PDB file of C-alpha atoms in Angstrom:
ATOM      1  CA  UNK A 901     -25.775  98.545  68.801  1.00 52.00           C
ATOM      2  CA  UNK A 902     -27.327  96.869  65.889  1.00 49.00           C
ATOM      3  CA  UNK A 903     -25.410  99.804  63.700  1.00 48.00           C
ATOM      4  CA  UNK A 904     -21.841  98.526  65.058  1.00 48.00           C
ATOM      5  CA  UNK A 905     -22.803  94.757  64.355  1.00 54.00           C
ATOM      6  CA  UNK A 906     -23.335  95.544  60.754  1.00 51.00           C
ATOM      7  CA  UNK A 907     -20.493  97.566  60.739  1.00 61.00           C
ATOM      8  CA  UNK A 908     -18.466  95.213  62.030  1.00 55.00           C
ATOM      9  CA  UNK A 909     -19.770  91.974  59.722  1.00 53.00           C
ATOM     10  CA  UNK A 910     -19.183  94.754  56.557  1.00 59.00           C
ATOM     11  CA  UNK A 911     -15.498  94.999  58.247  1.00 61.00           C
ATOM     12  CA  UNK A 912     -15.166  91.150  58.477  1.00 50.00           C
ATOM     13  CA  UNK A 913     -16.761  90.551  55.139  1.00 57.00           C
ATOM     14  CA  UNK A 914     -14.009  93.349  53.644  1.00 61.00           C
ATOM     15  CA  UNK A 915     -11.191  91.549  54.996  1.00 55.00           C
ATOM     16  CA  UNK A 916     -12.399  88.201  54.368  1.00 62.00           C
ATOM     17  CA  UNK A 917     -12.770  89.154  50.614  1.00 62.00           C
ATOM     18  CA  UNK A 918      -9.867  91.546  50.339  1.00 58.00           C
ATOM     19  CA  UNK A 919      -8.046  88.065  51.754  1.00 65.00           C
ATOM     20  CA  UNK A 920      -9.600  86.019  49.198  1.00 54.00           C
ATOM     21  CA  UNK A 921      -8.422  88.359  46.228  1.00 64.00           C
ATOM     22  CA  UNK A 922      -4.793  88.464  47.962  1.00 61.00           C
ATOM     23  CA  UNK A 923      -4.712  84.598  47.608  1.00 64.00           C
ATOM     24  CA  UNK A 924      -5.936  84.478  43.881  1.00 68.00           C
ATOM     25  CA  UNK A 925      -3.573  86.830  43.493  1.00 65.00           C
ATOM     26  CA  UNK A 926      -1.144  85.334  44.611  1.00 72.00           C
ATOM     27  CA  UNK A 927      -2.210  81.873  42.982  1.00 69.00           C
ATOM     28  CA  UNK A 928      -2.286  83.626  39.821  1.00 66.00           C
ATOM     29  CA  UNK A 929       1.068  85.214  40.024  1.00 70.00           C
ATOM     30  CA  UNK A 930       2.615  81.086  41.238  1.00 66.00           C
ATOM     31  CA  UNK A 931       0.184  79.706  37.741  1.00 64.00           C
ATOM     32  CA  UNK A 932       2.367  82.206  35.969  1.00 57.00           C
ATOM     33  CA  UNK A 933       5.547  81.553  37.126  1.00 62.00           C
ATOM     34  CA  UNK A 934       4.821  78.227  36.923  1.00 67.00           C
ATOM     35  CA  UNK A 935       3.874  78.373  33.163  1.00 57.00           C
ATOM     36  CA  UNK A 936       6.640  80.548  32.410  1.00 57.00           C
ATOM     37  CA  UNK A 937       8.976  77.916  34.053  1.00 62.00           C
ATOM     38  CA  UNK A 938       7.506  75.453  31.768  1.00 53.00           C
ATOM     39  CA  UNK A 939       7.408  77.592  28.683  1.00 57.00           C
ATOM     40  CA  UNK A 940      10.996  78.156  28.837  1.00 57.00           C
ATOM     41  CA  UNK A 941      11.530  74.631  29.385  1.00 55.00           C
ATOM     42  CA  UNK A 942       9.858  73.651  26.321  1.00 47.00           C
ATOM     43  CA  UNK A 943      11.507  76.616  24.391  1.00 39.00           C
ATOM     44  CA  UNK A 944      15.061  74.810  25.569  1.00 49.00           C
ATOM     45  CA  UNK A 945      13.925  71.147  24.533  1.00 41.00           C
ATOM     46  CA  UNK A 946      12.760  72.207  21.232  1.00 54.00           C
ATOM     47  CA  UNK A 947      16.208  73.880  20.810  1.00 47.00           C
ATOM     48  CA  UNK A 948      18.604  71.158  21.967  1.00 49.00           C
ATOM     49  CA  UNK A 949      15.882  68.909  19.838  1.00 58.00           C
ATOM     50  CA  UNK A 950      16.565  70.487  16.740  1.00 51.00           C
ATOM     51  CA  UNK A 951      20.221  71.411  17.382  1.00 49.00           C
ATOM     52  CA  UNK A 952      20.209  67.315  17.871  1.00 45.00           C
ATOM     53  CA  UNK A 953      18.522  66.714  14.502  1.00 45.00           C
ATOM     54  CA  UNK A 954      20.215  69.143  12.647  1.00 47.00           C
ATOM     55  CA  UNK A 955      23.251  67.462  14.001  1.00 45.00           C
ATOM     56  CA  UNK A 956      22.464  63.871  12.902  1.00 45.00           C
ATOM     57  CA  UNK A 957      21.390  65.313   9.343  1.00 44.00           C
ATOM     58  CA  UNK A 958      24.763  66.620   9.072  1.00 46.00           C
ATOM     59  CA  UNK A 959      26.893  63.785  10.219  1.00 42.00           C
ATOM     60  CA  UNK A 960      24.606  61.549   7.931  1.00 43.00           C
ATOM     61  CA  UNK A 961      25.125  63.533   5.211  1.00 42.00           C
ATOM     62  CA  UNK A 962      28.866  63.529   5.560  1.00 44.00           C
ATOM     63  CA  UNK A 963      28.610  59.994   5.905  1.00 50.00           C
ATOM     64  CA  UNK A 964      26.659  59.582   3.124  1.00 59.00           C
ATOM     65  CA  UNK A 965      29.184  61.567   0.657  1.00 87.00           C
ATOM     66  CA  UNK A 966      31.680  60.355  -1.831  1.00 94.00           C
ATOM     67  CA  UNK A 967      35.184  59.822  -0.519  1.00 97.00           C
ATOM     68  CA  UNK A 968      38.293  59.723  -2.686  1.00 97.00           C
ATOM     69  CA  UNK A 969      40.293  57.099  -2.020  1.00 98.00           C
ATOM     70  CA  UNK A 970      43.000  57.220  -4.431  1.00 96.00           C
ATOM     71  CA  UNK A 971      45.810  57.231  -2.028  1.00 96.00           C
ATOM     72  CA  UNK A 972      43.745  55.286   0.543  1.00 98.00           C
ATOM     73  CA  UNK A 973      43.980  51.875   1.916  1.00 98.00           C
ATOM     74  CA  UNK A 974      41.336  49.332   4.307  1.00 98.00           C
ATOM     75  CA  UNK A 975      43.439  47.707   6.562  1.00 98.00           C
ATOM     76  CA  UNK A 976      42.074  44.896   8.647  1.00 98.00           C
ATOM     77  CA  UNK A 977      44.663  44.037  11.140  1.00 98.00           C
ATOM     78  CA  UNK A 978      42.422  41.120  13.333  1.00 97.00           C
ATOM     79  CA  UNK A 979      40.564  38.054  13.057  1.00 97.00           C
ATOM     80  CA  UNK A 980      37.140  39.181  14.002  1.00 96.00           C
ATOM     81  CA  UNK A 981      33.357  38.678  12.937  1.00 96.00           C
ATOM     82  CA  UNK A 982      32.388  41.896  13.160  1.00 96.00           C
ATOM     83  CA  UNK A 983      35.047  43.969  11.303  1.00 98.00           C
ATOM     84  CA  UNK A 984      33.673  45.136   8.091  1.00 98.00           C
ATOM     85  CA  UNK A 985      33.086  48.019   5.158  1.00 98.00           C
ATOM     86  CA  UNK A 986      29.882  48.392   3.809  1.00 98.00           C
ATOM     87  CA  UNK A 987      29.663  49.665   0.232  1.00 98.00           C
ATOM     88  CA  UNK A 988      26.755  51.663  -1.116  1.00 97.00           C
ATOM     89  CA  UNK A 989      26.392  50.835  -5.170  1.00 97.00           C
ATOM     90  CA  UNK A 990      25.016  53.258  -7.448  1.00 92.00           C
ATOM     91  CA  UNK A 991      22.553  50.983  -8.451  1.00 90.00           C
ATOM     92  CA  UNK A 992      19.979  47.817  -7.684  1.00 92.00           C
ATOM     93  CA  UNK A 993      20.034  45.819 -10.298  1.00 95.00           C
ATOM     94  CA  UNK A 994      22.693  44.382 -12.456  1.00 96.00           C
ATOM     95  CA  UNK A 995      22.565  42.113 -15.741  1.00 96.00           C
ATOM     96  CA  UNK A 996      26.321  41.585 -15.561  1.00 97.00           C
ATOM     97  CA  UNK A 997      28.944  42.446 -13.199  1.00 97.00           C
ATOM     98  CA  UNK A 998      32.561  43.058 -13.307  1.00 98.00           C
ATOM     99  CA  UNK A 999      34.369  44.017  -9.859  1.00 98.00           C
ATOM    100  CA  UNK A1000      38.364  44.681  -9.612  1.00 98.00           C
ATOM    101  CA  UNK A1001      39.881  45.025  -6.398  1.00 98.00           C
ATOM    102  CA  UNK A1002      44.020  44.620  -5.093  1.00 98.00           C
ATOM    103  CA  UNK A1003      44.715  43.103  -1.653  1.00 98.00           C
ATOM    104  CA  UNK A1004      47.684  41.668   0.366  1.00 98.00           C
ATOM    105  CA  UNK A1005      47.655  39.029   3.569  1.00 98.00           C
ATOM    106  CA  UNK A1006      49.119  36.382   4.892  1.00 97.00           C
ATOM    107  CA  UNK A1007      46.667  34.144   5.687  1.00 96.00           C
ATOM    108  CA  UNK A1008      46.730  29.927   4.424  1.00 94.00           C
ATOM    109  CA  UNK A1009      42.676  29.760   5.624  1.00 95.00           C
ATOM    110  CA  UNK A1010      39.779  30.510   3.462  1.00 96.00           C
ATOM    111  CA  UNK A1011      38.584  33.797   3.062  1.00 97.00           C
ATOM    112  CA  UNK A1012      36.493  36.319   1.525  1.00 98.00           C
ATOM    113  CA  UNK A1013      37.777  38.985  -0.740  1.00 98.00           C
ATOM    114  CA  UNK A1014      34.368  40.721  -2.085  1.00 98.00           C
ATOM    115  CA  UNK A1015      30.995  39.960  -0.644  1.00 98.00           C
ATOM    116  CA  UNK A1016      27.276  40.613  -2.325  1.00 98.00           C
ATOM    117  CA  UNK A1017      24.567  39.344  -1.048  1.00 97.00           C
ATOM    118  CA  UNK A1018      20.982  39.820  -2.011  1.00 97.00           C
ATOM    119  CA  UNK A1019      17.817  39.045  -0.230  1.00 96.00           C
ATOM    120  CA  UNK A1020      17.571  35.518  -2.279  1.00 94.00           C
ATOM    121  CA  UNK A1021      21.434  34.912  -2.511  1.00 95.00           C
ATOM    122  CA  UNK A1022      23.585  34.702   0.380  1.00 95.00           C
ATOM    123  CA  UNK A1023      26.296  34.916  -2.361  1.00 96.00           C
ATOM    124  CA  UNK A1024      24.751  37.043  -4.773  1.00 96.00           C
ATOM    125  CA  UNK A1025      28.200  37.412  -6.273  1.00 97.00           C
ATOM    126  CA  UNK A1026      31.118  36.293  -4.010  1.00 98.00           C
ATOM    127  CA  UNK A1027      35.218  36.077  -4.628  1.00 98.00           C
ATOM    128  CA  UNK A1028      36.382  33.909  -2.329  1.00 98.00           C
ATOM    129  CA  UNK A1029      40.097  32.455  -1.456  1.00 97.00           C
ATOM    130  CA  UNK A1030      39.882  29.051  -0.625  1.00 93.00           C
ATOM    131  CA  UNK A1031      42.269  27.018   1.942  1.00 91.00           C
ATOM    132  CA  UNK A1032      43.493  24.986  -1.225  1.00 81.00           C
ATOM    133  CA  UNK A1033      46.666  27.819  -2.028  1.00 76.00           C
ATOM    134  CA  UNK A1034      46.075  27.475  -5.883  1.00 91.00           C
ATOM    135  CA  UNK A1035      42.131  28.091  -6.127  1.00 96.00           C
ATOM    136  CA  UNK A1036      39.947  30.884  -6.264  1.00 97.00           C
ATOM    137  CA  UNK A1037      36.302  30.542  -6.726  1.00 97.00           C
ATOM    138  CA  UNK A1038      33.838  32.959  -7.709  1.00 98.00           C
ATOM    139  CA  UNK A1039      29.607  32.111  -6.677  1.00 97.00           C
ATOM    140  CA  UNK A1040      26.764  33.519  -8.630  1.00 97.00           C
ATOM    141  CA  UNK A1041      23.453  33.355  -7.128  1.00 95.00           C
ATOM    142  CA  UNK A1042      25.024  30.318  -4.992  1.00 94.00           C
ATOM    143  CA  UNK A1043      26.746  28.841  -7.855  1.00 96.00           C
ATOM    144  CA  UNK A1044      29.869  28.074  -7.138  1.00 96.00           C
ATOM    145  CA  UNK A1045      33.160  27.759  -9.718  1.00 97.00           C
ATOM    146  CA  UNK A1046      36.585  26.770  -8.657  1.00 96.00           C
ATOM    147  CA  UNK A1047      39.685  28.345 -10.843  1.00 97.00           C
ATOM    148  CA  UNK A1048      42.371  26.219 -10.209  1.00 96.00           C
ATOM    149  CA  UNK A1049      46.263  26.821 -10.932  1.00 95.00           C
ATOM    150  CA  UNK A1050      46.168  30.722  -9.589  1.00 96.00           C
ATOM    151  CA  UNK A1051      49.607  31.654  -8.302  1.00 95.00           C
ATOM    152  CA  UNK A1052      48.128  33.425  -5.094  1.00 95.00           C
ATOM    153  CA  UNK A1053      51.555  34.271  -2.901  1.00 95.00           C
ATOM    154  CA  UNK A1054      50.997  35.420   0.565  1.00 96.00           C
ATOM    155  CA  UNK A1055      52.416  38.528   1.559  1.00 97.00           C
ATOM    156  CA  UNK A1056      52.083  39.664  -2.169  1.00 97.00           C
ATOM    157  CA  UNK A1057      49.641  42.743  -3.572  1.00 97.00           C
ATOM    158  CA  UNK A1058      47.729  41.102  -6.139  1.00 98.00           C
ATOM    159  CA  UNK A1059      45.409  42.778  -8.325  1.00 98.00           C
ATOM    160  CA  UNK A1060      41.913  40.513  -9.056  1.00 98.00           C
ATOM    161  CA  UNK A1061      39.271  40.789 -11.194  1.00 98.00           C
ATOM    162  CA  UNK A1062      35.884  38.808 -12.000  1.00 98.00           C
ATOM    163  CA  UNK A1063      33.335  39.391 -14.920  1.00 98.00           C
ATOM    164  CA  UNK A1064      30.092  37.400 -15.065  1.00 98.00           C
ATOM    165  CA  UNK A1065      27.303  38.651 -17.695  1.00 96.00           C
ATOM    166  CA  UNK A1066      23.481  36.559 -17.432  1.00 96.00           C
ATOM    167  CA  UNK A1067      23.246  36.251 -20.657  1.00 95.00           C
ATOM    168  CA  UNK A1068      25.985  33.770 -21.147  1.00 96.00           C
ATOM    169  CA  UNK A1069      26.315  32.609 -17.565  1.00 96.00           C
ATOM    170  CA  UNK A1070      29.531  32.853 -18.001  1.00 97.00           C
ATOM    171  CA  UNK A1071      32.575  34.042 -15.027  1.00 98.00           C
ATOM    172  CA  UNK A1072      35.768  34.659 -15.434  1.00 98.00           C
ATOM    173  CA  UNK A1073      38.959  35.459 -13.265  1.00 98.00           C
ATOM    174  CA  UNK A1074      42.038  37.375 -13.308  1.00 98.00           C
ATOM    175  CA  UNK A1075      44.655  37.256 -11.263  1.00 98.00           C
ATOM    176  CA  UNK A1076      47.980  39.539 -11.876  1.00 98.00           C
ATOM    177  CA  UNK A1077      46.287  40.409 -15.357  1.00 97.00           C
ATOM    178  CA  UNK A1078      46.149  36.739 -16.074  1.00 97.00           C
ATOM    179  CA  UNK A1079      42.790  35.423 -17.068  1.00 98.00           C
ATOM    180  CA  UNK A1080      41.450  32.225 -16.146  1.00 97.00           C
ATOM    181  CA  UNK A1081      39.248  29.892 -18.366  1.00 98.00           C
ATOM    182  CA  UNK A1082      35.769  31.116 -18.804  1.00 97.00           C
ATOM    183  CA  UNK A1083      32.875  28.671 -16.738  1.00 97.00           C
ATOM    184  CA  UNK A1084      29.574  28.259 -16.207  1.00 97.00           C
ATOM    185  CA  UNK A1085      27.637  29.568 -12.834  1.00 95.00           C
ATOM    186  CA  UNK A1086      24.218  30.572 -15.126  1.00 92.00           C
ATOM    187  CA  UNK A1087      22.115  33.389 -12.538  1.00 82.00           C
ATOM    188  CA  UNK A1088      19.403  35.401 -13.288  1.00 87.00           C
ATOM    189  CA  UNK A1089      19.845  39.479 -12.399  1.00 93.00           C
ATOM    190  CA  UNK A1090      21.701  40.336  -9.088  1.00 95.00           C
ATOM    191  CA  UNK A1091      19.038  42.944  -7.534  1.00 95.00           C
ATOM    192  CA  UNK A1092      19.131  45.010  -4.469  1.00 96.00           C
ATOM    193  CA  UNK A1093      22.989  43.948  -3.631  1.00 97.00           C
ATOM    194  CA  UNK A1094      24.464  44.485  -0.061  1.00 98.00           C
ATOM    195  CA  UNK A1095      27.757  44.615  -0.797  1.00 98.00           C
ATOM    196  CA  UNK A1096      30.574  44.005   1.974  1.00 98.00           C
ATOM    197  CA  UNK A1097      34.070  44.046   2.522  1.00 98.00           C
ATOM    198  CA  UNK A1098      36.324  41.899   5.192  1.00 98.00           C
ATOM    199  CA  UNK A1099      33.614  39.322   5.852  1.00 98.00           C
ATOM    200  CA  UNK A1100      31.401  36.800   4.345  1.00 97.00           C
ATOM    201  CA  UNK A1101      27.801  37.203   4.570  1.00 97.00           C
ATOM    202  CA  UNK A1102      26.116  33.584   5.149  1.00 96.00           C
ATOM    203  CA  UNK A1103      22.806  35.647   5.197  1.00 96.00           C
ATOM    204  CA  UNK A1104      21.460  39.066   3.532  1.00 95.00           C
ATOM    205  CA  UNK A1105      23.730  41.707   5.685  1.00 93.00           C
ATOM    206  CA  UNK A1106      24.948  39.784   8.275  1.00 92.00           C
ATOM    207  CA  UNK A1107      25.415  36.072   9.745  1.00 93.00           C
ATOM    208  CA  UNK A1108      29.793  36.384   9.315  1.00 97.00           C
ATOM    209  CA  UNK A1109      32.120  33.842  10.278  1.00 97.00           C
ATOM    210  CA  UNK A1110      35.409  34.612  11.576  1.00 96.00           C
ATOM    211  CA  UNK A1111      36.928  31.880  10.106  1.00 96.00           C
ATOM    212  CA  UNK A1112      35.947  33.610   6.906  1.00 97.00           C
ATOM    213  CA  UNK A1113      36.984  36.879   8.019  1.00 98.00           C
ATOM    214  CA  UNK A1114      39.740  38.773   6.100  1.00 98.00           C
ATOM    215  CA  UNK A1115      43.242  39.648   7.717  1.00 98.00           C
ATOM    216  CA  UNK A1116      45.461  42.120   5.417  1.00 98.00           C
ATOM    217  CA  UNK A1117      44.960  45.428   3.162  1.00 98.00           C
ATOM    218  CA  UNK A1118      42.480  46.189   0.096  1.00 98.00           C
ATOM    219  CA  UNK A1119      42.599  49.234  -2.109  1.00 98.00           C
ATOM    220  CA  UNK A1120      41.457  50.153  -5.701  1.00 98.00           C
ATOM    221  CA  UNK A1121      37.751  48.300  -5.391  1.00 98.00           C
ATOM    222  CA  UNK A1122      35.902  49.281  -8.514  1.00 98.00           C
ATOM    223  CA  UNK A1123      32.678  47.813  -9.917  1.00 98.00           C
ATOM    224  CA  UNK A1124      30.859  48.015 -13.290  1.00 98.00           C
ATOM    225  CA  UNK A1125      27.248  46.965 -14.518  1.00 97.00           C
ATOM    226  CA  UNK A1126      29.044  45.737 -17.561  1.00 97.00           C
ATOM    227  CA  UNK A1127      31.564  43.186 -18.769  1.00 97.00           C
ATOM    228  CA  UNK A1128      34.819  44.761 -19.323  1.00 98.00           C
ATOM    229  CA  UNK A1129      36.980  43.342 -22.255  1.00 97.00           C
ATOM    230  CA  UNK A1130      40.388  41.846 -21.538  1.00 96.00           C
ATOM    231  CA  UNK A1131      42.524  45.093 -22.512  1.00 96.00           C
ATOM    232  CA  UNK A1132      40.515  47.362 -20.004  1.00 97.00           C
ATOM    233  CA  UNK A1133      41.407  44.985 -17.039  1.00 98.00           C
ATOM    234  CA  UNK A1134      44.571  45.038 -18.052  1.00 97.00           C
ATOM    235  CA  UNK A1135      44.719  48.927 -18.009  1.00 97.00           C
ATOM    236  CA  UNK A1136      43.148  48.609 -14.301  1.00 98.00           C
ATOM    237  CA  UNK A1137      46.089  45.959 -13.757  1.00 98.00           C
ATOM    238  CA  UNK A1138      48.573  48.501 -14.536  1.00 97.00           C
ATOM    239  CA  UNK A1139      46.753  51.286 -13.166  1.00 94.00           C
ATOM    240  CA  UNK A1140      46.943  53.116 -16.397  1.00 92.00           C
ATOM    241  CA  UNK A1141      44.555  55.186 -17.668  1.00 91.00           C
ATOM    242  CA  UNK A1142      41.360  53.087 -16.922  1.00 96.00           C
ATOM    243  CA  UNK A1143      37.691  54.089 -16.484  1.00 95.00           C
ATOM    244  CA  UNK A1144      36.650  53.621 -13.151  1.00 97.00           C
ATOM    245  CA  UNK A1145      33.580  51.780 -12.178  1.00 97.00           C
ATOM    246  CA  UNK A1146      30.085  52.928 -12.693  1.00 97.00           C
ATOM    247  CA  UNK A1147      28.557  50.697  -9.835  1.00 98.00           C
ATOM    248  CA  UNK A1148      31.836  51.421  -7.127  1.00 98.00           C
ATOM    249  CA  UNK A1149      33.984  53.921  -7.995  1.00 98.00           C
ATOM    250  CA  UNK A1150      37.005  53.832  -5.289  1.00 98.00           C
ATOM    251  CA  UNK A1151      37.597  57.768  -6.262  1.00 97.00           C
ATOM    252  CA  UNK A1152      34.202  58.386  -5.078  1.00 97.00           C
ATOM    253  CA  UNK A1153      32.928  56.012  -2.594  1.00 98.00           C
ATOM    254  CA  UNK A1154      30.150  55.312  -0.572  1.00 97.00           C
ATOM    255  CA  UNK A1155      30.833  53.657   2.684  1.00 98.00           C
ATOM    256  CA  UNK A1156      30.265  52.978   5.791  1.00 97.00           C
ATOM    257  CA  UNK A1157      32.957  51.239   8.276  1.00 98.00           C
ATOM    258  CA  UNK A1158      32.371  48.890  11.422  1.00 97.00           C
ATOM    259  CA  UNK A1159      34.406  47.470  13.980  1.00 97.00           C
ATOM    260  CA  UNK A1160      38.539  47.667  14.053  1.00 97.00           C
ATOM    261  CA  UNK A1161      38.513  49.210  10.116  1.00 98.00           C
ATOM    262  CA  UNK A1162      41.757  51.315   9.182  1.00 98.00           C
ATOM    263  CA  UNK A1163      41.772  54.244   6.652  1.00 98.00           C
ATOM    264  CA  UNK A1164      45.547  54.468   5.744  1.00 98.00           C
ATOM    265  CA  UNK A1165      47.630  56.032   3.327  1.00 97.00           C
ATOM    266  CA  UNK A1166      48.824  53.443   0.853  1.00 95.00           C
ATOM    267  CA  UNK A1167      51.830  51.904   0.749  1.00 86.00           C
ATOM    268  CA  UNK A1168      54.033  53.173  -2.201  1.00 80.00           C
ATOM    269  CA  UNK A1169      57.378  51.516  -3.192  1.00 77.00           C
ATOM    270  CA  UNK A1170      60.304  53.652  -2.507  1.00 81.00           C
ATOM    271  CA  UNK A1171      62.774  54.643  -5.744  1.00 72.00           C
TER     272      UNK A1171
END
């Protein structure tokens, strides 16, 4: 009798522990799955993470590359204070400026027709149309000159240039290839420029005004670290044969659009 009891407890025992092993196995083969499960989860994030990134590097970089405008137009076809280009300059730091652009609207209001601002200047260097029909001023580290008696005609392409060196403290306009009087705004070096088309920064970047805004079409924006002499804006007047800028270069530009922007073909005059 005793020899059956301990036969039988051995029995138990066996099946108790045989049991025991079936349920580790088993909670071995679920910690498996489990971390399989997970593994290939991981494996899939990772991918779709660097898919993601390798994504964003790409669409930065074509962001980021020169675009030849030649045949290119911005058009800004609302009053908005939002609506704007960004232009990236080849440089951060400038002794003397000269910036040629050519534009068309309609608008009687003020507005602005090139924007830089840097972190100390608002208008860092700033053409600006005022509501006055016959001036145009130009601001230099927030110094402000009015050119009076400038034949600005709505509906009208007009080319416009500015020059301003520090040395002299000296700006200067052009309108149609017809200079202006030379005045005094003084400034020290323009450094770290934002530089912005179709609004008018009131702070470093930002802080537009739609009552600034522009309304209309600008092409051929160009910008040299230099003063250029009165027979090379001329060339860029007539679009003949003229170096283009050094600091924007509208056959190779750097930009970056926001809001209701348009990239169009220009214009041309039919013969």
């Amino acid at each position: 009798m005793e020899y059956i009891n301990v036969t039988f407890a051995k029995s138990v025992l066996n099946c108790m522990l045989f049991r025991v092993m079936a349920g580790i196995s088993r909670l071995l083969e679920a910690l498996v799955v489990i971390f399989f499960k997970f593994f290939i989860f991981f494996v899939y994030l990772s991918f779709y993470q660097m898919a993601f990134l390798l994504l964003l590097a790409m669409l930065t970089a074509c962001a980021a590359t020169p675009q030849d405008l030649s045949s290119k137009m911005f058009t800004f076809p609302e009053e908005t204070q939002t609506a704007n280009v960004r232009l990236t300059t080849s440089g951060q730091m400038f002794k003397a400026v000269t910036v040629c652009l050519r534009s068309i609207t309609d608008l009687s209001r003020a507005h602005a027709l090139f924007s830089l601002a840097t972190p100390s200047s608002d208008n860092g260097f700033l053409i600006f149309k005022g509501a006055a029909n016959n001036i145009i001023s130009v601001s230099v580290v927030n110094t402000d000159a009015g050119f009076r008696g400038q034949d600005y005609k709505l509906n009208t392409w007009h080319p416009i240039c500015s020059t301003w060196d520090s040395e002299s403290g000296l700006a200067q306009l052009w309108l149609d290839g017809k200079p202006s009087i030379r005045k005094f705004t003084g400034g020290s070096n323009i450094t770290n420029p934002i530089v912005i088309l179709g609004q008018e920064q009131d702070s470093y970047g930002g802080k537009f005004d739609r009552r600034q805004s522009f309304i209309g079409m600008i092409t051929d924006v160009h910008m040299w670290d230099h003063t250029l002499s009165s027979c090379e804006v001329q060339r860029y007047v007539d679009d003949r044969n003229f170096s283009p800028g050094n600091v924007l270069n509208w056959r190779a530009l750097e930009f970056q659009t926001t809001g209701r922007v348009l990239i169009e073909n220009k214009q041309l005059p039919c013969y």
